[in-house]
Short mmCIF file of C-alpha atoms in Angstrom, two decimals:
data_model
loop_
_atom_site.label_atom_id
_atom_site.label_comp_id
_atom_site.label_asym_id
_atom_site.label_seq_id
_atom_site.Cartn_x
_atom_site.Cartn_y
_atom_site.Cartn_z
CA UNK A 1 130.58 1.81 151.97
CA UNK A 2 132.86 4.64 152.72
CA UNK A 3 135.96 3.49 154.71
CA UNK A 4 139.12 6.08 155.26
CA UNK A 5 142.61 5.37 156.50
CA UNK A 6 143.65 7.22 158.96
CA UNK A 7 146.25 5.06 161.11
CA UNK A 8 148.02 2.30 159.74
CA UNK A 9 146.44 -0.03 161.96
CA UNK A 10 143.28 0.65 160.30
CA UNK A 11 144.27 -1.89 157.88
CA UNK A 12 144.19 -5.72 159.19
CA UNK A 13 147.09 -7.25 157.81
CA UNK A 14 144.71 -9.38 155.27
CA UNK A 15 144.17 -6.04 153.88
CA UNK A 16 147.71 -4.92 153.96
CA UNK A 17 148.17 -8.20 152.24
CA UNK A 18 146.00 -7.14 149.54
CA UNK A 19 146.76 -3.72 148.95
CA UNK A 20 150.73 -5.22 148.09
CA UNK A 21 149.20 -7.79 145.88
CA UNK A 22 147.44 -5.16 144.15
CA UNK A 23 150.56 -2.99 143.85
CA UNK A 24 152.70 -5.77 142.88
CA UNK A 25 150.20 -6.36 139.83
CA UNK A 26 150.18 -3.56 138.96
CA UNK A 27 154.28 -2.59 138.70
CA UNK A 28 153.96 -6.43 136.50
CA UNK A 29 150.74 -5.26 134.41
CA UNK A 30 150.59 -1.46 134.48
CA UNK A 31 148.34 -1.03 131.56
CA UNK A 32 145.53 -3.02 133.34
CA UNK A 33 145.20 -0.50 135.30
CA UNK A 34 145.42 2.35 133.07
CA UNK A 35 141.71 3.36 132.90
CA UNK A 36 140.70 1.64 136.34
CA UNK A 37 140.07 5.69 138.14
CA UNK A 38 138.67 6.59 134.82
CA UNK A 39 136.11 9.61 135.41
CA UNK A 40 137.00 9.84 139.03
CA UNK A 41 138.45 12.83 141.35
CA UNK A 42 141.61 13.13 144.42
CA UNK A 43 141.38 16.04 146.03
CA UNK A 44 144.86 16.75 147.38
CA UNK A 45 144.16 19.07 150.64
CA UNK A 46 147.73 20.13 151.45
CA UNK A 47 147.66 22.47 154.73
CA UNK A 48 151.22 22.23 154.79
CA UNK A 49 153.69 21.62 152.16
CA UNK A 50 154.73 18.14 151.25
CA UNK A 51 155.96 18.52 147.40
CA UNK A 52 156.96 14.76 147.89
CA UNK A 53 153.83 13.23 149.19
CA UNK A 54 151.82 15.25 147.30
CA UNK A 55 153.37 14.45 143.65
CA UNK A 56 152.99 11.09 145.11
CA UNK A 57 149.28 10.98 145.51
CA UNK A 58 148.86 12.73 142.29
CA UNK A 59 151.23 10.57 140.11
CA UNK A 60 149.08 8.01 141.36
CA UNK A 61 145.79 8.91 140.27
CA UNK A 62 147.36 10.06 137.06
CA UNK A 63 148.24 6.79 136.84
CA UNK A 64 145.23 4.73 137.74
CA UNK A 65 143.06 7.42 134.83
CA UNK A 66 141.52 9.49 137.53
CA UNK A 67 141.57 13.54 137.46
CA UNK A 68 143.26 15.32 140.51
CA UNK A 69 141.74 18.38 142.16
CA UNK A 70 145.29 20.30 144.06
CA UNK A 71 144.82 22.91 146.82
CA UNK A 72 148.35 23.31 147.18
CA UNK A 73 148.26 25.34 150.14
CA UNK A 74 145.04 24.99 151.87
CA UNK A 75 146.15 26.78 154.91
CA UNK A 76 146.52 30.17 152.65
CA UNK A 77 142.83 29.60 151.35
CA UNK A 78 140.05 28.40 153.28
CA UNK A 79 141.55 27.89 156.72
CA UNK A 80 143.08 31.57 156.82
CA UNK A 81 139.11 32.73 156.61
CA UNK A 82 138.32 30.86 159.98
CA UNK A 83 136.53 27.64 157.97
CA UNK A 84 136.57 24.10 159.75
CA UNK A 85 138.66 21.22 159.15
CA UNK A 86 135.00 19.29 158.64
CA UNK A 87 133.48 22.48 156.67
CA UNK A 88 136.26 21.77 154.58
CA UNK A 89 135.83 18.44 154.29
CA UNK A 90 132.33 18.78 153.72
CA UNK A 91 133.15 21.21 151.00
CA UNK A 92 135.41 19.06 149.09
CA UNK A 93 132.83 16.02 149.49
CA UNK A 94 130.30 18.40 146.72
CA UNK A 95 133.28 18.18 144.34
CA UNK A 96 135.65 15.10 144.34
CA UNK A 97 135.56 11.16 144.94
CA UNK A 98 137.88 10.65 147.87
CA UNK A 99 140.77 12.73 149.82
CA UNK A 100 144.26 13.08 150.27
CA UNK A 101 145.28 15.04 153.19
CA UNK A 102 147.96 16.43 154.77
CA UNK A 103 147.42 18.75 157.95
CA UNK A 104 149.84 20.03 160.68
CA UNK A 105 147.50 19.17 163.50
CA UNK A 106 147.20 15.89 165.11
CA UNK A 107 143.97 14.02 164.28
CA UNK A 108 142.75 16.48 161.47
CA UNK A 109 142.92 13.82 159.07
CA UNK A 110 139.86 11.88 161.95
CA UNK A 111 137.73 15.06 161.94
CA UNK A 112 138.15 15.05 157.75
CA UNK A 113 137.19 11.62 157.94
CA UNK A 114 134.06 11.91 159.70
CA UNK A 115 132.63 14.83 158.24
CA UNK A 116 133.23 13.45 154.58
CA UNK A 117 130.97 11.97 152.73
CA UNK A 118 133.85 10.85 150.77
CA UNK A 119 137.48 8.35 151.81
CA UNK A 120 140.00 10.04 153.24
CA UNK A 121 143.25 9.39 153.19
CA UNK A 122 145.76 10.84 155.57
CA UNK A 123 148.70 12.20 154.02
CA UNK A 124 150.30 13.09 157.59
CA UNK A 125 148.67 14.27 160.84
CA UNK A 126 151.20 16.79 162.19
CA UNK A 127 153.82 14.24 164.06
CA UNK A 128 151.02 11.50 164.58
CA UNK A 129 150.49 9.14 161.88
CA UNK A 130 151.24 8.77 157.96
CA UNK A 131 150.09 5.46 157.09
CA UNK A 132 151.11 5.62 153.42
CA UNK A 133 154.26 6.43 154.12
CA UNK A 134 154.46 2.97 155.88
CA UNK A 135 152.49 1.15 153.31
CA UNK A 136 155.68 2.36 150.55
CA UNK A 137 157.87 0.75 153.88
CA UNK A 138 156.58 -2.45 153.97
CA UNK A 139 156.10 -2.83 150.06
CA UNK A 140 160.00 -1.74 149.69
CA UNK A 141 160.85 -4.68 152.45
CA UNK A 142 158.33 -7.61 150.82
CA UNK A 143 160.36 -6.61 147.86
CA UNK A 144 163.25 -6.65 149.04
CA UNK A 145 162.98 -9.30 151.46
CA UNK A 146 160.23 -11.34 150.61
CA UNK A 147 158.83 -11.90 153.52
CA UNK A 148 157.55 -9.71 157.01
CA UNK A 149 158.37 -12.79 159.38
CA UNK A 150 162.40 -13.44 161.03
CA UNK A 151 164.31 -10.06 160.13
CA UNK A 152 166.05 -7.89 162.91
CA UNK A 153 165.13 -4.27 162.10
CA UNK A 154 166.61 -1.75 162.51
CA UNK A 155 166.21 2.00 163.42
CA UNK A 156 168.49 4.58 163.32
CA UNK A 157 168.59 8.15 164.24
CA UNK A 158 165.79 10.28 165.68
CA UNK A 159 163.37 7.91 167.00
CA UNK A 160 161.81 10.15 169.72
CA UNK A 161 160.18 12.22 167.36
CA UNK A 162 159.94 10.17 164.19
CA UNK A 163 156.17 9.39 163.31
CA UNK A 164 157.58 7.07 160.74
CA UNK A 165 159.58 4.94 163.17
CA UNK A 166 156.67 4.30 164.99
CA UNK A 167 154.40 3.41 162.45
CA UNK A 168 156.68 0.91 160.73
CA UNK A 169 157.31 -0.48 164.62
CA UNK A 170 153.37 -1.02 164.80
CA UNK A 171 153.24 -2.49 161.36
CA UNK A 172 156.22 -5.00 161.73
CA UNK A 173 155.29 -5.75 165.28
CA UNK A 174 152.10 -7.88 164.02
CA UNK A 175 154.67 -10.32 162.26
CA UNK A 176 156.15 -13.16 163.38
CA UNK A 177 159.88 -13.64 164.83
CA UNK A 178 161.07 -9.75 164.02
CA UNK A 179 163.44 -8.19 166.64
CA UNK A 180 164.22 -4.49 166.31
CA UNK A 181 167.72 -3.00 167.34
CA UNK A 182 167.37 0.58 167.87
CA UNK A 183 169.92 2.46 167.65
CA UNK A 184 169.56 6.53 168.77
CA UNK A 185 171.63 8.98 170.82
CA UNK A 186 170.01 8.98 174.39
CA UNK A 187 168.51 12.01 173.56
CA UNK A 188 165.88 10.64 170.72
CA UNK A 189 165.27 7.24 172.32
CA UNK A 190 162.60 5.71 171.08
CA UNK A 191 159.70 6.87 173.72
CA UNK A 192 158.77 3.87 176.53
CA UNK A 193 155.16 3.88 175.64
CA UNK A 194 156.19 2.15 172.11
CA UNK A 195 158.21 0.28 173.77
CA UNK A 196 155.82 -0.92 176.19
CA UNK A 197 152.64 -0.83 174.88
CA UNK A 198 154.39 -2.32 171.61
CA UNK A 199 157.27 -4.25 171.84
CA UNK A 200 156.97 -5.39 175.42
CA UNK A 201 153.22 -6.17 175.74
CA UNK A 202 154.16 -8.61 172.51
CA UNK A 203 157.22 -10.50 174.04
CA UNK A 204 158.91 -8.54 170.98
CA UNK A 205 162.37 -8.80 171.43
CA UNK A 206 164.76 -5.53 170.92
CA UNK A 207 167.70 -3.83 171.82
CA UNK A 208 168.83 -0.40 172.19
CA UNK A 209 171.86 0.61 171.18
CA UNK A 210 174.01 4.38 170.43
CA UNK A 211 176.41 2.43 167.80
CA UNK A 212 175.43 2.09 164.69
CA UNK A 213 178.57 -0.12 163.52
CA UNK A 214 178.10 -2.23 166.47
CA UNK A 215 175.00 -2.72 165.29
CA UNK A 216 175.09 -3.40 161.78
CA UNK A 217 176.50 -6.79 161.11
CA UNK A 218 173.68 -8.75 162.59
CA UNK A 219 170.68 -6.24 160.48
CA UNK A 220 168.44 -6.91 157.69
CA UNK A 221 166.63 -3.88 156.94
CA UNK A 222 168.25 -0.65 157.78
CA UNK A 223 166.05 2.00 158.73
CA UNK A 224 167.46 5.67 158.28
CA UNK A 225 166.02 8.86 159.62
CA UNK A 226 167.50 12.24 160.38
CA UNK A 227 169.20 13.69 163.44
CA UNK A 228 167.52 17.18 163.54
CA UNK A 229 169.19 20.15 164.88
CA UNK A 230 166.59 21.72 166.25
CA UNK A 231 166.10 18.36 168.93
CA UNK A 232 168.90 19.34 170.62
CA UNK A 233 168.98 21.47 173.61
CA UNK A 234 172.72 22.69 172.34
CA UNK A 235 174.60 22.84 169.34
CA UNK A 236 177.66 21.31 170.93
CA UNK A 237 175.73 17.89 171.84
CA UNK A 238 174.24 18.09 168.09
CA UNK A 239 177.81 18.82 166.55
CA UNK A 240 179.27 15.61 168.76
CA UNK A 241 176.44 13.74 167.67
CA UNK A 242 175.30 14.56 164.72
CA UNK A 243 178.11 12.56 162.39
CA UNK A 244 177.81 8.93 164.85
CA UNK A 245 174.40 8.24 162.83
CA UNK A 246 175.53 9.39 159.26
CA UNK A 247 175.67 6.10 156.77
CA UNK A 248 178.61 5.71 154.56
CA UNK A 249 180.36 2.89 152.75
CA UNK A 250 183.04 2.67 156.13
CA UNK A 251 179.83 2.13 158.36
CA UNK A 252 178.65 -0.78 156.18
CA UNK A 253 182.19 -2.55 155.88
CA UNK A 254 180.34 -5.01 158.25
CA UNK A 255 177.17 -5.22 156.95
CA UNK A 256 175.19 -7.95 155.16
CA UNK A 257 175.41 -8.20 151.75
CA UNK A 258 171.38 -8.45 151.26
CA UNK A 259 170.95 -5.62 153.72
CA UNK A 260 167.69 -3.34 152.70
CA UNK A 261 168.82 0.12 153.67
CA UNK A 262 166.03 2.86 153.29
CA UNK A 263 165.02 6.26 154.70
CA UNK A 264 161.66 8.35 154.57
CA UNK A 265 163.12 11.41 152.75
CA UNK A 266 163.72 13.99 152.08
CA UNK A 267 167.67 12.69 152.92
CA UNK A 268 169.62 16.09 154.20
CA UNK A 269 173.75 14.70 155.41
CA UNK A 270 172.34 11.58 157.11
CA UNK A 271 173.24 9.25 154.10
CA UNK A 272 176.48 9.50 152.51
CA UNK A 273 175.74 10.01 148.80
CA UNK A 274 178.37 7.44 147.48
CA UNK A 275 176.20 5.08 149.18
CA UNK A 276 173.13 6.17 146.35
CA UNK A 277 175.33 3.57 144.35
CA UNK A 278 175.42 0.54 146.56
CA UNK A 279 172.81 -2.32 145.61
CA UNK A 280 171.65 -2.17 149.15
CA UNK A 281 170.49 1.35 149.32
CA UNK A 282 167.02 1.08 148.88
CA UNK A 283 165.19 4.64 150.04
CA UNK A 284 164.48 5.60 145.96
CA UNK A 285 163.22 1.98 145.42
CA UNK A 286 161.10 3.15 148.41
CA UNK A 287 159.62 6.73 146.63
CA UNK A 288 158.67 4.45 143.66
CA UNK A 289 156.56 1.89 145.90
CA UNK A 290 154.74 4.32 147.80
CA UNK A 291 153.38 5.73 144.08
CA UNK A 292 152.60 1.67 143.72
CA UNK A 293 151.20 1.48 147.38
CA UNK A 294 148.93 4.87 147.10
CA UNK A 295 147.55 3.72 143.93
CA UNK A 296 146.32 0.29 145.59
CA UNK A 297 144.90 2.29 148.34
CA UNK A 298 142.80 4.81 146.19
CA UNK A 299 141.78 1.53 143.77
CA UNK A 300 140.24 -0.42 147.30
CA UNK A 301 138.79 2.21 148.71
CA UNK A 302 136.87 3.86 145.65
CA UNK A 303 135.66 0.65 145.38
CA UNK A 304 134.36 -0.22 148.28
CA UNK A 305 133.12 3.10 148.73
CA UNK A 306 130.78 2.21 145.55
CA UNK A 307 129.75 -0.78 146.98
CA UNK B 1 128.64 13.97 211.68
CA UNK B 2 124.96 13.88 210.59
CA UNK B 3 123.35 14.69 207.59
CA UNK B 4 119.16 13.79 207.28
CA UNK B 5 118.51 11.20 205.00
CA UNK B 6 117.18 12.48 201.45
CA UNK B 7 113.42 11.95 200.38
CA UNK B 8 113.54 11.89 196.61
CA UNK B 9 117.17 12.18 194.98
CA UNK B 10 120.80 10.59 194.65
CA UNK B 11 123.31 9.43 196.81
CA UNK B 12 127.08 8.65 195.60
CA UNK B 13 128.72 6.50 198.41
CA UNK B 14 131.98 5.35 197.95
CA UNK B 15 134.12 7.76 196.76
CA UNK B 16 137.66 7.61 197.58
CA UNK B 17 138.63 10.36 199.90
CA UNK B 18 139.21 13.75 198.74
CA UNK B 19 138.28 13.12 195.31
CA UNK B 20 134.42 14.80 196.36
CA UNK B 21 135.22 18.02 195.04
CA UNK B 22 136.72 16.81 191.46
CA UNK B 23 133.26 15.11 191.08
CA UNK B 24 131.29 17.85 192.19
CA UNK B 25 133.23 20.10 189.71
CA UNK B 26 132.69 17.73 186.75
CA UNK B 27 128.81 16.66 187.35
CA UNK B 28 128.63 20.47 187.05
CA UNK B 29 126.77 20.48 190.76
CA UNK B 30 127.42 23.85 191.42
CA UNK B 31 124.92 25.12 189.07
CA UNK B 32 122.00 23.16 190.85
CA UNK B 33 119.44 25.23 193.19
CA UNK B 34 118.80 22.38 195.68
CA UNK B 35 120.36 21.33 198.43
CA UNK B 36 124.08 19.06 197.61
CA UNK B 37 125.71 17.83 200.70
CA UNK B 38 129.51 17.08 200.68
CA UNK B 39 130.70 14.65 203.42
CA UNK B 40 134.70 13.95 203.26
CA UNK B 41 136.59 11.53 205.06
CA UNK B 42 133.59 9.95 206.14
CA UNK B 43 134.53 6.20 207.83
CA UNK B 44 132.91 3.30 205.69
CA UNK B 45 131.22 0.76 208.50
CA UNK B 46 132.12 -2.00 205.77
CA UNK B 47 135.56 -1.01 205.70
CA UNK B 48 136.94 1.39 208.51
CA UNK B 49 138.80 3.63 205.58
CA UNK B 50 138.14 7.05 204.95
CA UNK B 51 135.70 7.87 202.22
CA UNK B 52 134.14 10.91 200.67
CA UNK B 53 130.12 10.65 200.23
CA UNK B 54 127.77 13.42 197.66
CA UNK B 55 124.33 13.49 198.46
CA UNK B 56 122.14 15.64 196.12
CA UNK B 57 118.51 16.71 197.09
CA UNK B 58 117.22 15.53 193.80
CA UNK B 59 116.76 12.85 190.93
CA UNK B 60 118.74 14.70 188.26
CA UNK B 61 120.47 12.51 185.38
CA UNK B 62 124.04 11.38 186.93
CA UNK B 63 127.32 11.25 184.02
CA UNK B 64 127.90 7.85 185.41
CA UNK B 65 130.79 8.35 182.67
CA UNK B 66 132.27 11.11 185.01
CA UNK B 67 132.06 9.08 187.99
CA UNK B 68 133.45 6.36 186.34
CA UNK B 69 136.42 8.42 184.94
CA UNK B 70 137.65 9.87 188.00
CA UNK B 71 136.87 7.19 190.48
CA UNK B 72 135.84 3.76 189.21
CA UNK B 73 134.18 1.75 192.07
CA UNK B 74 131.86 4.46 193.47
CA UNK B 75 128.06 3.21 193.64
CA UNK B 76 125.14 5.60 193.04
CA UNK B 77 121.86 4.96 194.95
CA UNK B 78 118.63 6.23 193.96
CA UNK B 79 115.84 7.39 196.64
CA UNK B 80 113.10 7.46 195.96
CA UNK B 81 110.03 8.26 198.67
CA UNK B 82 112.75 8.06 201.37
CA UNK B 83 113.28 4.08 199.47
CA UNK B 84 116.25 2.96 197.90
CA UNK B 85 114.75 2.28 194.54
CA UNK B 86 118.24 1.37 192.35
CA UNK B 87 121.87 0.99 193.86
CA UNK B 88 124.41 0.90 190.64
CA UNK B 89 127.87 0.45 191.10
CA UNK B 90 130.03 2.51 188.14
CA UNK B 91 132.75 0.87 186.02
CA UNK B 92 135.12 2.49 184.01
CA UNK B 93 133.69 4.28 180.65
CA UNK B 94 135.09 2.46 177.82
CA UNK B 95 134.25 6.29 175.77
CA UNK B 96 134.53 9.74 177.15
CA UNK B 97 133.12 12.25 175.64
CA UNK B 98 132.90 15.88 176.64
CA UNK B 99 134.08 15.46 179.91
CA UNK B 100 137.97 16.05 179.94
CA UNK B 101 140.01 17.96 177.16
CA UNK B 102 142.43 17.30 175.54
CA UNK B 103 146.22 18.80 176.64
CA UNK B 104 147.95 18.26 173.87
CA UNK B 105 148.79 22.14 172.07
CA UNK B 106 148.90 20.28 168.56
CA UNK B 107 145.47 18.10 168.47
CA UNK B 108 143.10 19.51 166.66
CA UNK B 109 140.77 19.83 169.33
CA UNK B 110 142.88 22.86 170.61
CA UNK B 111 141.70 24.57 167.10
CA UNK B 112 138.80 23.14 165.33
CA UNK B 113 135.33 24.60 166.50
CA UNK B 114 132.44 22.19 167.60
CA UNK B 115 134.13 19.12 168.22
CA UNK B 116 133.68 16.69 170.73
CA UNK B 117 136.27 15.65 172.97
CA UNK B 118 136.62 12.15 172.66
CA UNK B 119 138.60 9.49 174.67
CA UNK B 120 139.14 6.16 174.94
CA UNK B 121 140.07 3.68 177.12
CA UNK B 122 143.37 1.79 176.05
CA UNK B 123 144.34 -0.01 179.16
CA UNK B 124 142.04 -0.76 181.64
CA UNK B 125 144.33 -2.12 184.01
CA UNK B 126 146.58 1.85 184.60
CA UNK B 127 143.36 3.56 183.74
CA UNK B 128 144.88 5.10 180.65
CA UNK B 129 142.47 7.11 178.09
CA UNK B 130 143.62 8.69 175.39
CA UNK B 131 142.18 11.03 172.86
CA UNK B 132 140.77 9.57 170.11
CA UNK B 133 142.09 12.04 167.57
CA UNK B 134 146.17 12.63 168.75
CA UNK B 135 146.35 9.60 171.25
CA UNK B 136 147.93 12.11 173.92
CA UNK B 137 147.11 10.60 177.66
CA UNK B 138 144.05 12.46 179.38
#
């Protein structure tokens, strides 16, 4: 039966469980795997450009055998000529196996969904969800960590504003014994309806905080976003801000030596680059298992789609 | 105030006062040709508070999932021969569709043609729906 992912929480975590079991067989036994998308097509529908995501998705199916069809830049093509998120999706239904999509509006990736005939798989919803994104999360922090259960989180940087944040919130949140420290200017707090619909509705403990070094002995995974300019109502607040939430080796004097640190990308000041050679950094571990992650993903739901 | 009682149609009692007009706007009564009387702050003989009242001069199909949007706890009686054949009391909609839209500049409802508008309700208790493609509060 056809089944898309739209939201993160479309997965249960059984799933979630074994989508990282099938990613974690396949970094131990890639050649199984080799032939598995044999004869089968991704459409990549990019309406906005996501080199990163994109290569991502396609590396993947590459991977698993499969072909990929690319609109690079969907918005140029059929969208400029008035045609319908679900004409579109209708469209790419006649000629591929399952989707990949990346749109700038919210809930595009739903309307995709339910016009295919096909999976979908949102790539990013404008600033709503990107699910995969959060699936190379929390196979980067079983890896690292071993475990989803008893680690303080936490989030640094732009959390008002960061889809990713909130995803990886919702994921972690259905664990046991997590707390999260987040740690933002007041500015890019992370918004009360995650925090109450989320952490407080669950009796999840957190703390907010605008020091990072205050922070950082007590954290296990270390999550790293960027402070935009452009959130700001004025440069000056941005330029006395803007350095308090960049990483580097004198902000982790008093961190633990098994932290995870890792960051969405793309990475512009926000992490020093000496840091790039600490065993803690984590964030190109993290590009790696979203290939691993995406792959899993297309693998279950071709398959279930056939069944 | 007296308005005669209604042979053959609907009356929506109930209504907490002043929201008449929102539900006269949304049933889309405005475009009926019979007679619609609008009684507000009415005094409820169960209660002694101020309430608004809709009687409609015929047996049209109600949106029970307007009245149930904008104000949960309204009951809808049906007359029939001068009788009052069914008396339903509305809940909240768990789905709404078509009746609000959604405010949110970068949902794709603000762009893509033919869609329904679609929202759900996520907590019952504050009477919170959101839309089921951005999540943006109606």
């Amino acid at each position: 039966m056809k089944r898309s992912v739209i939201d993160i929480l479309d997965l249960t975590p059984a799933e979630l469980e074994e989508l990282l079991a099938t990613a974690l067989d396949i970094i131990d036994n890639p050649e199984k795997y080799a032939h598995a998308c044999a004869g089968k097509k991704l459409a990549t529908l990019f309406f906005e450009p996501s080199t990163r995501t994109r290569l991502s998705f396609e590396a993947a199916m590459h991977e698993l055998g499969g072909a990929v069809l690319s609109v690079t830049d969907a918005a140029s093509s059929s969208a400029s000529k008035g045609e319908s998120v679900s004409d579109t999706a209708k469209v790419v239904s006649c000629y591929a196996d399952i989707i990949a999509m990346r749109h700038p509006k919210e809930g595009a990736a739903l309307v995709a969904a339910r016009a295919a005939s096909i999976p979908v798989i949102n790539a990013g919803d404008g600033g709503h969800c990107h699910p995969t994104q959060t699936l190379a999360d929390l196979l980067t922090i079983r890896r690292q960590k071993g475990a989803f259960s008893g680690l303080t989180i936490g989030l640094c940087g732009d959390l008002k504003f960061g889809r990713t944040v909130h995803s990886l919130i919702n994921a972690m949140a259905r664990y046991e014994n997590n707390r999260f420290v987040l740690i933002s200017p007041d500015e890019l707090k992370l918004p009360s309806y995650v925090k109450k619909d989320v952490l407080a509705e669950r009796g999840i403990p957190y703390e907010q905080t605008t020091s990072l070094e205050d922070a950082m002995p007590q954290l296990d995974v270390l999550y790293m976003t960027r402070v935009q300019k452009e959130r700001f109502f004025n440069e000056e607040d941005y330029l006395r801000l803007k350095d308090s939430y960049i990483l580097d080796m004198a902000k982790l004097k008093n961190a633990k030596d098994d932290l995870c640190i890792m960051h969405p990308l793309p990475r512009v000041n926000e992490i020093a680059v000496e840091v790039d050679d600490d065993p803690r950094a984590c964030y190109f571990k993290q590009v790696l298992n979203g290939k691993y992650m995406r792959m899993a993903l297309i693998l279950k739901l071709l398959k279930e789609a056939a069944q | 105030m007296n308005i005669d009682a209604i042979q053959n149609g609907i009356v929506i009692d109930h209504i907490t006062a002043g929201r008449a007009m929102r539900i006269y706007d949304l049933l889309g009564l405005d475009a009926l040709d019979v007679s619609v009387a609008i009684i507000k702050n009415a005094v409820s003989h169960k209660t002694g508070d101020k309430k608004d009242i809709i009687k409609i001069d015929s047996t049209m199909p109600v949106n029970f999932d307007v009245l149930g949007f904008v104000d949960p706890g309204v009951t809808v009686n049906i007359i029939r021969d001068g009788q009052l054949v069914e008396k339903r009391r509305i809940e909240m909609p768990q789905r709404l569709t078509n009746v609000i839209r959604c405010k949110n500049p970068r949902c794709i409802t603000s762009t893509e043609r033919a869609i329904d508008h679609v929202f759900k309700l996520t907590d019952p208790k504050n009477k919170v729906y959101r839309c089921i493609y951005c999540e943006t509060k109606a």
